[in-house]
């Protein structure tokens, strides 16, 4: 007997795979929002806090897909997304026609388009929905969620997305979410490189790091709060444990540079940022915070890590 087609108008049971730094915050928001949640992770112990709060465990991705209405995945790399989909115990083996899969990972545009095409053969809507806001944003619900795919599917699941983030938005056809995320992270990577150059020039010229930081934050660009990106990690030299691993930013920027090449857009600064990240990776810093790449600029300038006290930085931010 054929499996009955899933009624996509009835999104009640939610499946979530990937309970790492980002995933656990979003899964927690779903539970707080009162949703029936089934979870799966490579490590059963990562799911225990959610099981204690009423979530259901699925032994395999297939089992998870069989028991829910919509699936969310939050995984580190494109290969992980492909891996959770395939095989006898993969998501594809458990999906029912009419279901939707929102991938919250940062992925390659061609990879999500390929996955979309594969899932379409099963009658499943694959949506790319990368997020921005870091672990703190995932835990608090202060997240941007950029969604690409079928607009009707997005509209039907908007209330669920709003449970996880305060800035969920539809940005276009499949791949659009990934493009938005890659552009965002690429700009962030390039911006922090420029900040490193400016800060090291100013300090080498005679300013104290905190005095310079407070001064430039008072300028036109500083008032936009773009400089806040370095105040918790690089400026106080607090790079471990990571908030966002260097290896993940390296992956994101590499994907963005590849995208620029694919669409015929010159990306010199982006390529330079990628080269910096690659050098930091070669130093063995992949599991450190992404801002560890900025240490390279300090080394070249003959400067030690700034290591400004976090209390002094916070006080400076309140003054400006």
GROMACS .gro file of C-alpha atoms in nm:
model
  320
    1UNK     CA    1   0.000   0.000   0.000
    2UNK     CA    2   0.134   0.344  -0.092
    3UNK     CA    3   0.204   0.593   0.184
    4UNK     CA    4  -0.070   0.862   0.188
    5UNK     CA    5   0.037   1.205   0.074
    6UNK     CA    6   0.121   1.439   0.358
    7UNK     CA    7  -0.120   1.733   0.404
    8UNK     CA    8   0.120   2.025   0.413
    9UNK     CA    9  -0.146   2.252   0.558
   10UNK     CA   10  -0.113   2.069   0.888
   11UNK     CA   11   0.236   2.152   1.019
   12UNK     CA   12   0.227   2.025   1.376
   13UNK     CA   13   0.510   1.779   1.440
   14UNK     CA   14   0.862   1.907   1.384
   15UNK     CA   15   1.182   1.711   1.330
   16UNK     CA   16   1.520   1.867   1.410
   17UNK     CA   17   1.862   1.722   1.323
   18UNK     CA   18   2.186   1.876   1.447
   19UNK     CA   19   2.203   1.988   1.810
   20UNK     CA   20   2.535   2.172   1.804
   21UNK     CA   21   2.604   2.532   1.910
   22UNK     CA   22   2.340   2.674   1.675
   23UNK     CA   23   2.098   2.383   1.652
   24UNK     CA   24   2.047   2.339   2.023
   25UNK     CA   25   1.936   2.701   2.061
   26UNK     CA   26   1.686   2.679   1.777
   27UNK     CA   27   1.554   2.343   1.892
   28UNK     CA   28   1.513   2.489   2.238
   29UNK     CA   29   1.310   2.777   2.097
   30UNK     CA   30   1.079   2.530   1.924
   31UNK     CA   31   1.017   2.349   2.250
   32UNK     CA   32   0.955   2.674   2.433
   33UNK     CA   33   0.707   2.764   2.159
   34UNK     CA   34   0.503   2.455   2.241
   35UNK     CA   35   0.583   2.253   1.930
   36UNK     CA   36   0.593   1.874   1.933
   37UNK     CA   37   0.960   1.806   1.861
   38UNK     CA   38   1.150   1.496   1.748
   39UNK     CA   39   1.529   1.522   1.749
   40UNK     CA   40   1.831   1.336   1.615
   41UNK     CA   41   2.204   1.396   1.644
   42UNK     CA   42   2.520   1.192   1.599
   43UNK     CA   43   2.555   1.205   1.976
   44UNK     CA   44   2.258   1.087   2.178
   45UNK     CA   45   2.385   1.281   2.481
   46UNK     CA   46   2.344   1.608   2.291
   47UNK     CA   47   1.971   1.541   2.275
   48UNK     CA   48   1.922   1.454   2.641
   49UNK     CA   49   1.834   1.809   2.759
   50UNK     CA   50   1.556   1.818   2.498
   51UNK     CA   51   1.432   1.470   2.582
   52UNK     CA   52   1.411   1.579   2.945
   53UNK     CA   53   1.181   1.861   2.832
   54UNK     CA   54   0.948   1.635   2.638
   55UNK     CA   55   1.110   1.596   2.297
   56UNK     CA   56   1.111   1.256   2.124
   57UNK     CA   57   1.428   1.080   2.010
   58UNK     CA   58   1.463   0.928   1.662
   59UNK     CA   59   1.733   0.665   1.613
   60UNK     CA   60   1.787   0.758   1.247
   61UNK     CA   61   1.707   1.043   1.008
   62UNK     CA   62   1.466   0.808   0.832
   63UNK     CA   63   1.276   0.740   1.153
   64UNK     CA   64   1.262   1.111   1.225
   65UNK     CA   65   1.118   1.193   0.882
   66UNK     CA   66   0.857   0.920   0.915
   67UNK     CA   67   0.715   1.069   1.234
   68UNK     CA   68   0.702   1.443   1.166
   69UNK     CA   69   0.541   1.699   0.935
   70UNK     CA   70   0.841   1.921   0.857
   71UNK     CA   71   1.217   1.871   0.902
   72UNK     CA   72   1.484   2.123   1.003
   73UNK     CA   73   1.856   2.049   0.982
   74UNK     CA   74   2.142   2.253   1.129
   75UNK     CA   75   2.472   2.097   1.020
   76UNK     CA   76   2.832   2.220   0.980
   77UNK     CA   77   2.914   2.144   0.616
   78UNK     CA   78   2.751   2.071   0.277
   79UNK     CA   79   2.873   1.711   0.293
   80UNK     CA   80   2.688   1.666   0.623
   81UNK     CA   81   2.362   1.778   0.464
   82UNK     CA   82   2.408   1.535   0.176
   83UNK     CA   83   2.502   1.260   0.420
   84UNK     CA   84   2.190   1.297   0.634
   85UNK     CA   85   1.972   1.275   0.324
   86UNK     CA   86   2.103   0.958   0.163
   87UNK     CA   87   2.132   0.590   0.243
   88UNK     CA   88   1.887   0.334   0.372
   89UNK     CA   89   1.841   0.527   0.697
   90UNK     CA   90   1.854   0.877   0.549
   91UNK     CA   91   1.584   1.141   0.539
   92UNK     CA   92   1.494   1.063   0.178
   93UNK     CA   93   1.397   0.710   0.280
   94UNK     CA   94   1.149   0.840   0.535
   95UNK     CA   95   0.995   1.139   0.363
   96UNK     CA   96   0.633   1.139   0.246
   97UNK     CA   97   0.515   1.325  -0.060
   98UNK     CA   98   0.422   1.684   0.021
   99UNK     CA   99   0.664   1.727   0.313
  100UNK     CA  100   0.913   2.012   0.348
  101UNK     CA  101   1.276   2.019   0.458
  102UNK     CA  102   1.431   2.347   0.574
  103UNK     CA  103   1.811   2.333   0.586
  104UNK     CA  104   1.936   2.595   0.834
  105UNK     CA  105   2.302   2.523   0.751
  106UNK     CA  106   2.527   2.754   0.553
  107UNK     CA  107   2.565   2.568   0.227
  108UNK     CA  108   2.693   2.603  -0.130
  109UNK     CA  109   2.440   2.746  -0.374
  110UNK     CA  110   2.489   2.468  -0.629
  111UNK     CA  111   2.458   2.208  -0.350
  112UNK     CA  112   2.121   2.336  -0.229
  113UNK     CA  113   1.991   2.361  -0.584
  114UNK     CA  114   2.101   2.003  -0.648
  115UNK     CA  115   1.936   1.887  -0.326
  116UNK     CA  116   1.620   2.075  -0.419
  117UNK     CA  117   1.608   1.891  -0.752
  118UNK     CA  118   1.666   1.553  -0.587
  119UNK     CA  119   1.395   1.608  -0.326
  120UNK     CA  120   1.152   1.732  -0.591
  121UNK     CA  121   1.162   1.386  -0.746
  122UNK     CA  122   1.018   1.258  -0.417
  123UNK     CA  123   0.755   1.531  -0.401
  124UNK     CA  124   0.942   1.698  -0.112
  125UNK     CA  125   1.015   2.072  -0.095
  126UNK     CA  126   1.376   2.143   0.001
  127UNK     CA  127   1.426   2.499   0.129
  128UNK     CA  128   1.760   2.663   0.199
  129UNK     CA  129   1.724   2.868   0.518
  130UNK     CA  130   2.064   2.970   0.663
  131UNK     CA  131   2.064   3.176   0.980
  132UNK     CA  132   2.268   3.460   1.129
  133UNK     CA  133   2.294   3.564   1.490
  134UNK     CA  134   2.541   3.323   1.648
  135UNK     CA  135   2.479   3.084   1.937
  136UNK     CA  136   2.349   3.365   2.158
  137UNK     CA  137   2.095   3.464   1.894
  138UNK     CA  138   1.992   3.104   1.844
  139UNK     CA  139   1.933   3.065   2.218
  140UNK     CA  140   1.742   3.393   2.255
  141UNK     CA  141   1.544   3.377   1.930
  142UNK     CA  142   1.721   3.688   1.794
  143UNK     CA  143   1.806   3.535   1.458
  144UNK     CA  144   1.785   3.630   1.094
  145UNK     CA  145   1.661   3.338   0.883
  146UNK     CA  146   1.698   3.383   0.508
  147UNK     CA  147   1.477   3.142   0.314
  148UNK     CA  148   1.496   3.038  -0.050
  149UNK     CA  149   1.252   2.806  -0.224
  150UNK     CA  150   0.877   2.780  -0.279
  151UNK     CA  151   0.706   3.091  -0.138
  152UNK     CA  152   0.391   2.896  -0.052
  153UNK     CA  153   0.592   2.653   0.164
  154UNK     CA  154   0.759   2.945   0.340
  155UNK     CA  155   0.422   3.108   0.410
  156UNK     CA  156   0.281   2.785   0.555
  157UNK     CA  157   0.578   2.742   0.788
  158UNK     CA  158   0.632   3.109   0.874
  159UNK     CA  159   0.490   3.073   1.225
  160UNK     CA  160   0.738   2.794   1.299
  161UNK     CA  161   1.027   3.003   1.164
  162UNK     CA  162   0.914   3.293   1.380
  163UNK     CA  163   0.950   3.071   1.685
  164UNK     CA  164   1.322   3.035   1.612
  165UNK     CA  165   1.407   3.385   1.487
  166UNK     CA  166   1.281   3.741   1.495
  167UNK     CA  167   1.389   3.821   1.138
  168UNK     CA  168   1.270   3.531   0.923
  169UNK     CA  169   1.220   3.643   0.565
  170UNK     CA  170   1.165   3.498   0.221
  171UNK     CA  171   1.440   3.615  -0.016
  172UNK     CA  172   1.366   3.429  -0.340
  173UNK     CA  173   1.388   3.100  -0.526
  174UNK     CA  174   1.599   2.807  -0.412
  175UNK     CA  175   1.956   2.919  -0.344
  176UNK     CA  176   1.858   3.274  -0.254
  177UNK     CA  177   1.892   3.212   0.117
  178UNK     CA  178   2.241   3.074   0.073
  179UNK     CA  179   2.344   3.364  -0.147
  180UNK     CA  180   2.226   3.612   0.117
  181UNK     CA  181   2.415   3.429   0.394
  182UNK     CA  182   2.736   3.395   0.194
  183UNK     CA  183   2.733   3.764   0.101
  184UNK     CA  184   2.673   3.855   0.466
  185UNK     CA  185   2.957   3.639   0.597
  186UNK     CA  186   3.189   3.740   0.317
  187UNK     CA  187   3.133   4.108   0.398
  188UNK     CA  188   3.189   4.038   0.766
  189UNK     CA  189   3.514   3.855   0.694
  190UNK     CA  190   3.642   4.135   0.469
  191UNK     CA  191   3.534   4.403   0.719
  192UNK     CA  192   3.720   4.244   1.007
  193UNK     CA  193   4.032   4.226   0.792
  194UNK     CA  194   4.008   4.599   0.723
  195UNK     CA  195   3.951   4.667   1.093
  196UNK     CA  196   4.263   4.469   1.172
  197UNK     CA  197   4.468   4.675   0.926
  198UNK     CA  198   4.338   5.005   1.063
  199UNK     CA  199   4.382   4.909   1.427
  200UNK     CA  200   4.736   4.782   1.380
  201UNK     CA  201   4.834   5.094   1.183
  202UNK     CA  202   4.694   5.319   1.458
  203UNK     CA  203   4.858   5.125   1.742
  204UNK     CA  204   5.191   5.107   1.558
  205UNK     CA  205   5.167   5.484   1.509
  206UNK     CA  206   5.137   5.541   1.883
  207UNK     CA  207   4.777   5.504   2.002
  208UNK     CA  208   4.668   5.270   2.277
  209UNK     CA  209   4.434   4.999   2.142
  210UNK     CA  210   4.135   5.093   2.357
  211UNK     CA  211   4.177   5.466   2.294
  212UNK     CA  212   4.185   5.406   1.921
  213UNK     CA  213   3.889   5.169   1.933
  214UNK     CA  214   3.680   5.416   2.131
  215UNK     CA  215   3.777   5.699   1.894
  216UNK     CA  216   3.687   5.525   1.568
  217UNK     CA  217   3.357   5.405   1.711
  218UNK     CA  218   3.261   5.770   1.753
  219UNK     CA  219   3.307   5.837   1.381
  220UNK     CA  220   3.040   5.802   1.112
  221UNK     CA  221   3.114   5.437   1.039
  222UNK     CA  222   3.163   5.361   1.405
  223UNK     CA  223   2.821   5.498   1.493
  224UNK     CA  224   2.669   5.236   1.265
  225UNK     CA  225   2.800   4.977   1.511
  226UNK     CA  226   2.989   4.790   1.242
  227UNK     CA  227   3.294   4.798   1.468
  228UNK     CA  228   3.117   4.606   1.743
  229UNK     CA  229   3.213   4.287   1.561
  230UNK     CA  230   3.558   4.277   1.722
  231UNK     CA  231   3.488   4.390   2.076
  232UNK     CA  232   3.415   4.053   2.237
  233UNK     CA  233   3.681   3.836   2.075
  234UNK     CA  234   3.979   3.998   1.902
  235UNK     CA  235   4.019   4.315   2.107
  236UNK     CA  236   4.029   4.130   2.444
  237UNK     CA  237   4.216   3.835   2.284
  238UNK     CA  238   3.948   3.590   2.396
  239UNK     CA  239   3.952   3.341   2.109
  240UNK     CA  240   3.889   3.018   2.300
  241UNK     CA  241   3.640   2.861   2.329
  242UNK     CA  242   3.510   2.974   1.990
  243UNK     CA  243   3.182   3.148   1.925
  244UNK     CA  244   3.212   3.065   1.554
  245UNK     CA  245   3.493   2.837   1.443
  246UNK     CA  246   3.753   2.957   1.197
  247UNK     CA  247   3.710   2.644   0.985
  248UNK     CA  248   3.343   2.727   0.933
  249UNK     CA  249   3.413   3.087   0.828
  250UNK     CA  250   3.685   2.958   0.594
  251UNK     CA  251   3.426   2.730   0.438
  252UNK     CA  252   3.173   3.014   0.403
  253UNK     CA  253   3.417   3.256   0.242
  254UNK     CA  254   3.550   2.987   0.008
  255UNK     CA  255   3.193   2.916  -0.105
  256UNK     CA  256   3.129   3.287  -0.157
  257UNK     CA  257   3.447   3.333  -0.364
  258UNK     CA  258   3.349   3.032  -0.573
  259UNK     CA  259   3.006   3.187  -0.622
  260UNK     CA  260   3.164   3.516  -0.735
  261UNK     CA  261   3.371   3.324  -0.988
  262UNK     CA  262   3.066   3.137  -1.112
  263UNK     CA  263   2.871   3.457  -1.177
  264UNK     CA  264   3.166   3.644  -1.325
  265UNK     CA  265   3.215   3.905  -1.053
  266UNK     CA  266   3.569   4.016  -0.958
  267UNK     CA  267   3.630   3.964  -0.586
  268UNK     CA  268   3.987   4.070  -0.509
  269UNK     CA  269   3.936   4.166  -0.146
  270UNK     CA  270   3.726   3.857  -0.093
  271UNK     CA  271   4.004   3.642  -0.238
  272UNK     CA  272   4.250   3.814  -0.008
  273UNK     CA  273   4.026   3.744   0.291
  274UNK     CA  274   4.011   3.378   0.184
  275UNK     CA  275   4.390   3.365   0.159
  276UNK     CA  276   4.417   3.505   0.511
  277UNK     CA  277   4.173   3.246   0.641
  278UNK     CA  278   4.362   2.970   0.460
  279UNK     CA  279   4.689   3.078   0.623
  280UNK     CA  280   4.522   3.074   0.964
  281UNK     CA  281   4.387   2.725   0.889
  282UNK     CA  282   4.741   2.617   0.801
  283UNK     CA  283   4.850   2.739   1.144
  284UNK     CA  284   4.615   2.481   1.293
  285UNK     CA  285   4.362   2.736   1.418
  286UNK     CA  286   4.058   2.579   1.255
  287UNK     CA  287   3.884   2.502   1.586
  288UNK     CA  288   3.959   2.846   1.737
  289UNK     CA  289   3.729   3.144   1.705
  290UNK     CA  290   3.705   3.283   1.352
  291UNK     CA  291   3.863   3.610   1.461
  292UNK     CA  292   4.188   3.427   1.532
  293UNK     CA  293   4.268   3.505   1.166
  294UNK     CA  294   4.322   3.866   1.272
  295UNK     CA  295   4.625   3.759   1.477
  296UNK     CA  296   4.813   3.727   1.148
  297UNK     CA  297   4.787   4.101   1.094
  298UNK     CA  298   4.917   4.167   1.444
  299UNK     CA  299   5.213   3.934   1.388
  300UNK     CA  300   5.307   4.109   1.064
  301UNK     CA  301   5.289   4.442   1.244
  302UNK     CA  302   5.514   4.323   1.524
  303UNK     CA  303   5.242   4.365   1.785
  304UNK     CA  304   5.133   4.127   2.060
  305UNK     CA  305   4.764   4.042   2.115
  306UNK     CA  306   4.589   4.352   2.251
  307UNK     CA  307   4.423   4.168   2.542
  308UNK     CA  308   4.219   4.467   2.656
  309UNK     CA  309   4.012   4.393   2.969
  310UNK     CA  310   3.655   4.311   2.870
  311UNK     CA  311   3.525   4.536   3.149
  312UNK     CA  312   3.713   4.833   3.005
  313UNK     CA  313   3.581   4.755   2.656
  314UNK     CA  314   3.223   4.739   2.780
  315UNK     CA  315   3.271   5.068   2.965
  316UNK     CA  316   3.410   5.229   2.650
  317UNK     CA  317   3.109   5.109   2.450
  318UNK     CA  318   2.873   5.267   2.702
  319UNK     CA  319   3.060   5.597   2.682
  320UNK     CA  320   3.039   5.618   2.303
   0.00000   0.00000   0.00000
